[in-house]
Amino acid sequence: MSPPATEILLVGSFQSFSDHPCPLILATCTHSSIPVRQSFHLYFFNSRKLSHDKPAAIPTLRLVSYQVFARKYRPKTFDDVLGQDHVVRTLRNAIAQKRLAHAYLFVGPRGTGKTSTARILAKALNCTGGPKADFDPEEDVCIEIAEGRALDVMEIDGASNNSVDNIRDLRESVRFAPARGQFKIFYIDEVHMLSNAAFNALLKTLEEPPPHVKFIFATTEANKILPTILSRCQRFDLRPIPTETIAAHLLHIASLEAITLDETAAWAIAKGADGGMRDAQSMLDQLVSFCGDTINEANVLDVFGFTSREKVATLTRILLARDNPGALSLIQKEAESGRELSQLLGELIGCLRALLVAKLDPSADGEGIPAPLWTALLAAADEYPPDRILAAIDVFAETEGRMKWATNKRLHFELGVIKAIQSLGEFRITDVIKVLTRGADFITGIPASAAQSQAPAPFPEPEALPVAKEWKPEPATDSAPVATKPRPSGGLSSLDSMIDDAPESSEAPTPPEAPPWKNDKPTTEANSPEPALAGPSLEDAFHNDPLIQAALVKFEGKVLR
């Protein structure tokens, strides 16, 4: 009796060595290209003993695979790329005008669409009838490129293939023609991880590649790439995606997945994603696992430790009111509830920045802050000039730098709030200069007639005191006209002109009469002259001087006696 035969079950195929009943079934191989005998020895993972009296049904392997939102809703065409209109328009025009470069470099932060844009560009180049910008993403060539199994599109990880040997293998494969499409495309992700020797080994091939070869690079740190590489590529800087665009796309995904997502929750997720669409989609995926089919803003704040816009606006209003106890109490509550203080500080800086921009540009919006809260913040910030708000932002920026490496973040946050409140309430030398300048402008802006009408009437002089003799200049003996130079106008220049017009010498005041007890010789009543009135005092002579009188008239003053 011959030994029982053995059957090998492969994923996608079934092969048998004989027609005998199968006493032992081995589900072994996950790739159909591996030989059966090798798979029997290398990939055995399950066995089952079957009875000989009953025919056994072939067991099937049920593959349950869940695709996360970031992969399920990855852009497939140029129209699906969000927030990168400048890149999409340039690539579309280049394809339409047949102005295709041999190397492209996509630079941008995480989750902005570098890999997705590179794959879409590869589809547009190698699609049926291409290159064309409007291709069918459901054709087999595009599906192979999207799944990363196209023979003509080589996706290379720059972090693990960064040596000269890897670049040497790439240079060898460049010489071969494409198998199916028009171009052989090499996509290197995180290209800044290549070593300097690898970059130098790639220079010649990158500068003059074969006509059927295209290079696409992607990186988050373009400063680490050699300038010789940058000069050989067309660079595209992908920007952080706006918060409004991310929130709208999350609502669209929720509608397709039959998930109830509040708009406030979508905004909170988009704000926390910091311009990355992949981060926002991953957070939405996590929230669905946590909350189920209904997600509100409170769930987002509890799961990720974010701070609501209302709390940020409340803290800003307390800060502008210079309420130290209120600000410290709010920070304490946020810290005890598990909120991320670094994220709260970043939101506070963004709110102050929005107020500063609104003071300089009244048409600016409130950076997503609800209208009632934004109106209250604008009213609270009316009493502060822009330089005060700028000083508070500087204080918080220094605090943010210290909090990144500090273990006690709450302490540094509270110190920053106290310093910011002090900076809002302190007086500076610039404020004093502004007040003085404003007062000087007010004085010089009053007309002479108004000043004379507003000036109080001078005190009446006593009649008994004689007035000093008015000085009259002697007539000029020289008949030749004297040329006078023009005099500038103004406060100080008018004083100089008065000094120039003043006489060289003025009449000396009459000395006062000596008292009677100081007379040595007695005088007779007949020979004595009539008693004269006492001469003017020195003070009266000073005020009656023509120069002083002209100065008083010029400056519209009055004499206080």
PDB file of N, CA and C in Angstrom, residues 474-559:
ATOM      1  N   GLU A 474      18.527 156.171  17.931  1.00  0.00           N
ATOM      2  CA  GLU A 474      18.957 157.359  17.213  1.00  0.00           C
ATOM      3  C   GLU A 474      18.856 157.130  15.715  1.00  0.00           C
ATOM      4  N   PRO A 475      18.583 158.196  14.968  1.00  0.00           N
ATOM      5  CA  PRO A 475      18.468 158.018  13.505  1.00  0.00           C
ATOM      6  C   PRO A 475      19.806 157.594  12.913  1.00  0.00           C
ATOM      7  N   ALA A 476      19.758 156.726  11.967  1.00  0.00           N
ATOM      8  CA  ALA A 476      20.990 156.227  11.340  1.00  0.00           C
ATOM      9  C   ALA A 476      21.602 157.322  10.500  1.00  0.00           C
ATOM     10  N   THR A 477      22.918 157.480  10.628  1.00  0.00           N
ATOM     11  CA  THR A 477      23.646 158.485   9.862  1.00  0.00           C
ATOM     12  C   THR A 477      23.976 158.009   8.471  1.00  0.00           C
ATOM     13  N   ASP A 478      24.107 156.710   8.345  1.00  0.00           N
ATOM     14  CA  ASP A 478      24.448 156.163   7.018  1.00  0.00           C
ATOM     15  C   ASP A 478      23.174 155.998   6.217  1.00  0.00           C
ATOM     16  N   SER A 479      23.174 156.620   5.036  1.00  0.00           N
ATOM     17  CA  SER A 479      21.968 156.536   4.207  1.00  0.00           C
ATOM     18  C   SER A 479      21.908 155.283   3.364  1.00  0.00           C
ATOM     19  N   ALA A 480      23.022 154.526   3.350  1.00  0.00           N
ATOM     20  CA  ALA A 480      23.028 153.303   2.518  1.00  0.00           C
ATOM     21  C   ALA A 480      22.108 152.259   3.134  1.00  0.00           C
ATOM     22  N   PRO A 481      21.326 151.603   2.315  1.00  0.00           N
ATOM     23  CA  PRO A 481      20.433 150.564   2.887  1.00  0.00           C
ATOM     24  C   PRO A 481      21.251 149.380   3.385  1.00  0.00           C
ATOM     25  N   VAL A 482      20.786 148.835   4.451  1.00  0.00           N
ATOM     26  CA  VAL A 482      21.449 147.664   5.061  1.00  0.00           C
ATOM     27  C   VAL A 482      20.677 146.421   4.641  1.00  0.00           C
ATOM     28  N   ALA A 483      21.421 145.524   4.095  1.00  0.00           N
ATOM     29  CA  ALA A 483      20.781 144.268   3.647  1.00  0.00           C
ATOM     30  C   ALA A 483      20.516 143.380   4.865  1.00  0.00           C
ATOM     31  N   THR A 484      19.312 142.915   4.956  1.00  0.00           N
ATOM     32  CA  THR A 484      18.944 142.018   6.068  1.00  0.00           C
ATOM     33  C   THR A 484      18.721 140.628   5.502  1.00  0.00           C
ATOM     34  N   LYS A 485      19.238 139.683   6.238  1.00  0.00           N
ATOM     35  CA  LYS A 485      19.071 138.286   5.795  1.00  0.00           C
ATOM     36  C   LYS A 485      17.717 137.757   6.271  1.00  0.00           C
ATOM     37  N   PRO A 486      17.127 136.896   5.505  1.00  0.00           N
ATOM     38  CA  PRO A 486      15.820 136.352   5.929  1.00  0.00           C
ATOM     39  C   PRO A 486      15.969 135.523   7.188  1.00  0.00           C
ATOM     40  N   ARG A 487      14.943 135.582   8.001  1.00  0.00           N
ATOM     41  CA  ARG A 487      14.974 134.852   9.264  1.00  0.00           C
ATOM     42  C   ARG A 487      13.962 133.718   9.212  1.00  0.00           C
ATOM     43  N   PRO A 488      14.368 132.581   9.682  1.00  0.00           N
ATOM     44  CA  PRO A 488      13.407 131.457   9.687  1.00  0.00           C
ATOM     45  C   PRO A 488      12.312 131.678  10.713  1.00  0.00           C
ATOM     46  N   SER A 489      11.220 131.043  10.457  1.00  0.00           N
ATOM     47  CA  SER A 489      10.086 131.144  11.362  1.00  0.00           C
ATOM     48  C   SER A 489      10.125 129.998  12.337  1.00  0.00           C
ATOM     49  N   GLY A 490       9.478 130.175  13.459  1.00  0.00           N
ATOM     50  CA  GLY A 490       9.452 129.135  14.469  1.00  0.00           C
ATOM     51  C   GLY A 490       9.637 129.721  15.848  1.00  0.00           C
ATOM     52  N   GLY A 491       9.497 128.879  16.878  1.00  0.00           N
ATOM     53  CA  GLY A 491       9.589 129.340  18.248  1.00  0.00           C
ATOM     54  C   GLY A 491      10.973 129.822  18.591  1.00  0.00           C
ATOM     55  N   LEU A 492      11.992 129.000  18.382  1.00  0.00           N
ATOM     56  CA  LEU A 492      13.352 129.381  18.740  1.00  0.00           C
ATOM     57  C   LEU A 492      13.883 130.471  17.822  1.00  0.00           C
ATOM     58  N   SER A 493      13.543 130.428  16.517  1.00  0.00           N
ATOM     59  CA  SER A 493      14.034 131.441  15.603  1.00  0.00           C
ATOM     60  C   SER A 493      13.433 132.808  15.911  1.00  0.00           C
ATOM     61  N   SER A 494      12.170 132.877  16.374  1.00  0.00           N
ATOM     62  CA  SER A 494      11.587 134.163  16.731  1.00  0.00           C
ATOM     63  C   SER A 494      12.281 134.770  17.944  1.00  0.00           C
ATOM     64  N   LEU A 495      12.683 133.934  18.895  1.00  0.00           N
ATOM     65  CA  LEU A 495      13.436 134.432  20.043  1.00  0.00           C
ATOM     66  C   LEU A 495      14.782 134.997  19.605  1.00  0.00           C
ATOM     67  N   ASP A 496      15.437 134.348  18.650  1.00  0.00           N
ATOM     68  CA  ASP A 496      16.699 134.875  18.129  1.00  0.00           C
ATOM     69  C   ASP A 496      16.490 136.216  17.430  1.00  0.00           C
ATOM     70  N   SER A 497      15.393 136.347  16.691  1.00  0.00           N
ATOM     71  CA  SER A 497      15.142 137.618  16.010  1.00  0.00           C
ATOM     72  C   SER A 497      14.868 138.737  17.002  1.00  0.00           C
ATOM     73  N   MET A 498      14.223 138.452  18.102  1.00  0.00           N
ATOM     74  CA  MET A 498      13.985 139.475  19.112  1.00  0.00           C
ATOM     75  C   MET A 498      15.283 139.928  19.744  1.00  0.00           C
ATOM     76  N   ILE A 499      16.186 138.978  19.966  1.00  0.00           N
ATOM     77  CA  ILE A 499      17.484 139.354  20.537  1.00  0.00           C
ATOM     78  C   ILE A 499      18.243 140.246  19.567  1.00  0.00           C
ATOM     79  N   ASP A 500      18.155 139.932  18.258  1.00  0.00           N
ATOM     80  CA  ASP A 500      18.842 140.754  17.266  1.00  0.00           C
ATOM     81  C   ASP A 500      18.253 142.171  17.201  1.00  0.00           C
ATOM     82  N   ASP A 501      16.944 142.295  17.381  1.00  0.00           N
ATOM     83  CA  ASP A 501      16.296 143.596  17.310  1.00  0.00           C
ATOM     84  C   ASP A 501      16.481 144.434  18.563  1.00  0.00           C
ATOM     85  N   ALA A 502      16.898 143.824  19.617  1.00  0.00           N
ATOM     86  CA  ALA A 502      17.027 144.545  20.883  1.00  0.00           C
ATOM     87  C   ALA A 502      18.159 145.562  20.775  1.00  0.00           C
ATOM     88  N   PRO A 503      18.070 146.733  21.470  1.00  0.00           N
ATOM     89  CA  PRO A 503      19.150 147.750  21.427  1.00  0.00           C
ATOM     90  C   PRO A 503      20.402 147.236  22.116  1.00  0.00           C
ATOM     91  N   GLU A 504      21.498 147.795  21.717  1.00  0.00           N
ATOM     92  CA  GLU A 504      22.767 147.401  22.294  1.00  0.00           C
ATOM     93  C   GLU A 504      22.835 147.741  23.776  1.00  0.00           C
ATOM     94  N   SER A 505      22.214 148.837  24.153  1.00  0.00           N
ATOM     95  CA  SER A 505      22.235 149.227  25.569  1.00  0.00           C
ATOM     96  C   SER A 505      20.901 149.871  25.898  1.00  0.00           C
ATOM     97  N   SER A 506      20.446 149.648  27.070  1.00  0.00           N
ATOM     98  CA  SER A 506      19.204 150.235  27.530  1.00  0.00           C
ATOM     99  C   SER A 506      19.482 151.232  28.649  1.00  0.00           C
ATOM    100  N   GLU A 507      18.532 152.152  28.869  1.00  0.00           N
ATOM    101  CA  GLU A 507      18.725 153.202  29.879  1.00  0.00           C
ATOM    102  C   GLU A 507      18.755 152.583  31.265  1.00  0.00           C
ATOM    103  N   ALA A 508      19.763 152.925  31.980  1.00  0.00           N
ATOM    104  CA  ALA A 508      19.921 152.371  33.326  1.00  0.00           C
ATOM    105  C   ALA A 508      18.824 152.906  34.228  1.00  0.00           C
ATOM    106  N   PRO A 509      18.336 152.109  35.118  1.00  0.00           N
ATOM    107  CA  PRO A 509      17.284 152.589  36.016  1.00  0.00           C
ATOM    108  C   PRO A 509      17.836 153.637  36.994  1.00  0.00           C
ATOM    109  N   THR A 510      16.970 154.568  37.410  1.00  0.00           N
ATOM    110  CA  THR A 510      17.359 155.637  38.343  1.00  0.00           C
ATOM    111  C   THR A 510      17.606 155.048  39.717  1.00  0.00           C
ATOM    112  N   PRO A 511      18.768 155.302  40.297  1.00  0.00           N
ATOM    113  CA  PRO A 511      19.021 154.726  41.631  1.00  0.00           C
ATOM    114  C   PRO A 511      18.076 155.328  42.670  1.00  0.00           C
ATOM    115  N   PRO A 512      17.718 154.559  43.650  1.00  0.00           N
ATOM    116  CA  PRO A 512      16.802 155.074  44.684  1.00  0.00           C
ATOM    117  C   PRO A 512      17.477 156.157  45.538  1.00  0.00           C
ATOM    118  N   GLU A 513      16.681 157.108  46.050  1.00  0.00           N
ATOM    119  CA  GLU A 513      17.204 158.209  46.870  1.00  0.00           C
ATOM    120  C   GLU A 513      17.638 157.697  48.228  1.00  0.00           C
ATOM    121  N   ALA A 514      18.727 158.193  48.705  1.00  0.00           N
ATOM    122  CA  ALA A 514      19.250 157.756  49.998  1.00  0.00           C
ATOM    123  C   ALA A 514      18.324 158.173  51.120  1.00  0.00           C
ATOM    124  N   PRO A 515      18.233 157.403  52.148  1.00  0.00           N
ATOM    125  CA  PRO A 515      17.357 157.767  53.276  1.00  0.00           C
ATOM    126  C   PRO A 515      17.836 159.030  53.977  1.00  0.00           C
ATOM    127  N   PRO A 516      16.974 159.764  54.670  1.00  0.00           N
ATOM    128  CA  PRO A 516      17.356 161.053  55.264  1.00  0.00           C
ATOM    129  C   PRO A 516      18.410 160.933  56.339  1.00  0.00           C
ATOM    130  N   TRP A 517      18.427 159.782  57.057  1.00  0.00           N
ATOM    131  CA  TRP A 517      19.394 159.702  58.159  1.00  0.00           C
ATOM    132  C   TRP A 517      20.820 159.541  57.698  1.00  0.00           C
ATOM    133  N   LYS A 518      21.000 159.282  56.342  1.00  0.00           N
ATOM    134  CA  LYS A 518      22.343 159.128  55.841  1.00  0.00           C
ATOM    135  C   LYS A 518      22.903 160.435  55.296  1.00  0.00           C
ATOM    136  N   ASN A 519      22.151 161.530  55.335  1.00  0.00           N
ATOM    137  CA  ASN A 519      22.656 162.830  54.861  1.00  0.00           C
ATOM    138  C   ASN A 519      23.602 163.435  55.898  1.00  0.00           C
ATOM    139  N   ASP A 520      24.791 163.762  55.475  1.00  0.00           N
ATOM    140  CA  ASP A 520      25.790 164.320  56.404  1.00  0.00           C
ATOM    141  C   ASP A 520      25.523 165.794  56.688  1.00  0.00           C
ATOM    142  N   LYS A 521      25.153 166.569  55.630  1.00  0.00           N
ATOM    143  CA  LYS A 521      24.964 168.014  55.790  1.00  0.00           C
ATOM    144  C   LYS A 521      23.491 168.322  55.934  1.00  0.00           C
ATOM    145  N   PRO A 522      23.170 169.079  56.924  1.00  0.00           N
ATOM    146  CA  PRO A 522      21.761 169.459  57.058  1.00  0.00           C
ATOM    147  C   PRO A 522      21.359 170.464  55.982  1.00  0.00           C
ATOM    148  N   THR A 523      20.221 170.310  55.528  1.00  0.00           N
ATOM    149  CA  THR A 523      19.709 171.196  54.470  1.00  0.00           C
ATOM    150  C   THR A 523      18.671 172.109  55.060  1.00  0.00           C
ATOM    151  N   THR A 524      18.662 173.269  54.520  1.00  0.00           N
ATOM    152  CA  THR A 524      17.674 174.242  54.967  1.00  0.00           C
ATOM    153  C   THR A 524      16.389 174.037  54.230  1.00  0.00           C
ATOM    154  N   GLU A 525      15.389 174.542  54.828  1.00  0.00           N
ATOM    155  CA  GLU A 525      14.066 174.342  54.224  1.00  0.00           C
ATOM    156  C   GLU A 525      13.899 175.153  52.976  1.00  0.00           C
ATOM    157  N   ALA A 526      14.658 176.284  52.915  1.00  0.00           N
ATOM    158  CA  ALA A 526      14.494 177.127  51.734  1.00  0.00           C
ATOM    159  C   ALA A 526      15.242 176.572  50.545  1.00  0.00           C
ATOM    160  N   ASN A 527      16.483 176.084  50.814  1.00  0.00           N
ATOM    161  CA  ASN A 527      17.297 175.597  49.711  1.00  0.00           C
ATOM    162  C   ASN A 527      16.956 174.180  49.291  1.00  0.00           C
ATOM    163  N   SER A 528      16.260 173.468  50.116  1.00  0.00           N
ATOM    164  CA  SER A 528      15.965 172.052  49.768  1.00  0.00           C
ATOM    165  C   SER A 528      14.949 171.969  48.644  1.00  0.00           C
ATOM    166  N   PRO A 529      15.238 171.098  47.706  1.00  0.00           N
ATOM    167  CA  PRO A 529      14.237 170.958  46.614  1.00  0.00           C
ATOM    168  C   PRO A 529      12.997 170.234  47.091  1.00  0.00           C
ATOM    169  N   GLU A 530      12.044 170.261  46.227  1.00  0.00           N
ATOM    170  CA  GLU A 530      10.797 169.573  46.559  1.00  0.00           C
ATOM    171  C   GLU A 530      11.036 168.068  46.601  1.00  0.00           C
ATOM    172  N   PRO A 531      10.438 167.402  47.523  1.00  0.00           N
ATOM    173  CA  PRO A 531      10.646 165.931  47.598  1.00  0.00           C
ATOM    174  C   PRO A 531      10.099 165.245  46.345  1.00  0.00           C
ATOM    175  N   ALA A 532      10.995 164.458  45.790  1.00  0.00           N
ATOM    176  CA  ALA A 532      10.599 163.714  44.569  1.00  0.00           C
ATOM    177  C   ALA A 532      10.053 162.343  44.935  1.00  0.00           C
ATOM    178  N   LEU A 533       9.281 161.873  44.032  1.00  0.00           N
ATOM    179  CA  LEU A 533       8.723 160.535  44.243  1.00  0.00           C
ATOM    180  C   LEU A 533       9.809 159.484  44.143  1.00  0.00           C
ATOM    181  N   ALA A 534       9.613 158.418  44.837  1.00  0.00           N
ATOM    182  CA  ALA A 534      10.618 157.322  44.804  1.00  0.00           C
ATOM    183  C   ALA A 534      10.693 156.735  43.400  1.00  0.00           C
ATOM    184  N   GLY A 535      11.945 156.492  42.987  1.00  0.00           N
ATOM    185  CA  GLY A 535      12.154 155.934  41.646  1.00  0.00           C
ATOM    186  C   GLY A 535      11.658 154.500  41.545  1.00  0.00           C
ATOM    187  N   PRO A 536      11.570 154.037  40.346  1.00  0.00           N
ATOM    188  CA  PRO A 536      11.095 152.654  40.151  1.00  0.00           C
ATOM    189  C   PRO A 536      12.095 151.654  40.726  1.00  0.00           C
ATOM    190  N   SER A 537      11.597 150.562  41.210  1.00  0.00           N
ATOM    191  CA  SER A 537      12.451 149.514  41.770  1.00  0.00           C
ATOM    192  C   SER A 537      13.120 148.733  40.639  1.00  0.00           C
ATOM    193  N   LEU A 538      14.078 147.844  41.026  1.00  0.00           N
ATOM    194  CA  LEU A 538      14.786 147.021  40.037  1.00  0.00           C
ATOM    195  C   LEU A 538      13.841 146.020  39.363  1.00  0.00           C
ATOM    196  N   GLU A 539      12.908 145.520  40.128  1.00  0.00           N
ATOM    197  CA  GLU A 539      11.976 144.538  39.551  1.00  0.00           C
ATOM    198  C   GLU A 539      11.094 145.180  38.491  1.00  0.00           C
ATOM    199  N   ASP A 540      10.601 146.436  38.804  1.00  0.00           N
ATOM    200  CA  ASP A 540       9.770 147.109  37.812  1.00  0.00           C
ATOM    201  C   ASP A 540      10.583 147.480  36.587  1.00  0.00           C
ATOM    202  N   ALA A 541      11.818 147.862  36.805  1.00  0.00           N
ATOM    203  CA  ALA A 541      12.648 148.207  35.656  1.00  0.00           C
ATOM    204  C   ALA A 541      12.908 146.979  34.774  1.00  0.00           C
ATOM    205  N   PHE A 542      13.044 145.825  35.391  1.00  0.00           N
ATOM    206  CA  PHE A 542      13.270 144.601  34.593  1.00  0.00           C
ATOM    207  C   PHE A 542      12.049 144.276  33.737  1.00  0.00           C
ATOM    208  N   HIS A 543      10.868 144.364  34.352  1.00  0.00           N
ATOM    209  CA  HIS A 543       9.653 144.029  33.607  1.00  0.00           C
ATOM    210  C   HIS A 543       9.300 145.080  32.572  1.00  0.00           C
ATOM    211  N   ASN A 544       9.769 146.346  32.782  1.00  0.00           N
ATOM    212  CA  ASN A 544       9.464 147.398  31.828  1.00  0.00           C
ATOM    213  C   ASN A 544      10.497 147.509  30.729  1.00  0.00           C
ATOM    214  N   ASP A 545      11.471 146.664  30.763  1.00  0.00           N
ATOM    215  CA  ASP A 545      12.490 146.692  29.724  1.00  0.00           C
ATOM    216  C   ASP A 545      11.846 146.340  28.370  1.00  0.00           C
ATOM    217  N   PRO A 546      12.205 147.030  27.294  1.00  0.00           N
ATOM    218  CA  PRO A 546      11.560 146.741  25.982  1.00  0.00           C
ATOM    219  C   PRO A 546      11.746 145.298  25.527  1.00  0.00           C
ATOM    220  N   LEU A 547      12.907 144.730  25.760  1.00  0.00           N
ATOM    221  CA  LEU A 547      13.144 143.343  25.339  1.00  0.00           C
ATOM    222  C   LEU A 547      12.231 142.377  26.074  1.00  0.00           C
ATOM    223  N   ILE A 548      12.068 142.600  27.400  1.00  0.00           N
ATOM    224  CA  ILE A 548      11.202 141.729  28.188  1.00  0.00           C
ATOM    225  C   ILE A 548       9.753 141.915  27.773  1.00  0.00           C
ATOM    226  N   GLN A 549       9.347 143.167  27.528  1.00  0.00           N
ATOM    227  CA  GLN A 549       7.977 143.406  27.093  1.00  0.00           C
ATOM    228  C   GLN A 549       7.686 142.730  25.759  1.00  0.00           C
ATOM    229  N   ALA A 550       8.652 142.818  24.829  1.00  0.00           N
ATOM    230  CA  ALA A 550       8.449 142.148  23.528  1.00  0.00           C
ATOM    231  C   ALA A 550       8.378 140.638  23.680  1.00  0.00           C
ATOM    232  N   ALA A 551       9.219 140.103  24.598  1.00  0.00           N
ATOM    233  CA  ALA A 551       9.182 138.645  24.813  1.00  0.00           C
ATOM    234  C   ALA A 551       7.867 138.213  25.413  1.00  0.00           C
ATOM    235  N   LEU A 552       7.324 138.991  26.351  1.00  0.00           N
ATOM    236  CA  LEU A 552       6.044 138.644  26.952  1.00  0.00           C
ATOM    237  C   LEU A 552       4.921 138.683  25.934  1.00  0.00           C
ATOM    238  N   VAL A 553       4.969 139.677  25.026  1.00  0.00           N
ATOM    239  CA  VAL A 553       3.936 139.744  23.987  1.00  0.00           C
ATOM    240  C   VAL A 553       4.068 138.563  23.037  1.00  0.00           C
ATOM    241  N   LYS A 554       5.334 138.229  22.715  1.00  0.00           N
ATOM    242  CA  LYS A 554       5.555 137.141  21.752  1.00  0.00           C
ATOM    243  C   LYS A 554       5.069 135.802  22.309  1.00  0.00           C
ATOM    244  N   PHE A 555       5.386 135.540  23.564  1.00  0.00           N
ATOM    245  CA  PHE A 555       5.010 134.255  24.157  1.00  0.00           C
ATOM    246  C   PHE A 555       3.695 134.306  24.903  1.00  0.00           C
ATOM    247  N   GLU A 556       3.013 135.421  24.822  1.00  0.00           N
ATOM    248  CA  GLU A 556       1.661 135.560  25.348  1.00  0.00           C
ATOM    249  C   GLU A 556       1.598 135.196  26.828  1.00  0.00           C
ATOM    250  N   GLY A 557       2.546 135.743  27.574  1.00  0.00           N
ATOM    251  CA  GLY A 557       2.587 135.464  29.005  1.00  0.00           C
ATOM    252  C   GLY A 557       2.044 136.620  29.809  1.00  0.00           C
ATOM    253  N   LYS A 558       2.141 136.497  31.100  1.00  0.00           N
ATOM    254  CA  LYS A 558       1.689 137.538  32.005  1.00  0.00           C
ATOM    255  C   LYS A 558       2.671 137.636  33.151  1.00  0.00           C
ATOM    256  N   VAL A 559       2.733 138.785  33.776  1.00  0.00           N
ATOM    257  CA  VAL A 559       3.662 139.046  34.871  1.00  0.00           C
ATOM    258  C   VAL A 559       2.933 138.829  36.180  1.00  0.00           C
TER     259      VAL A 559
END
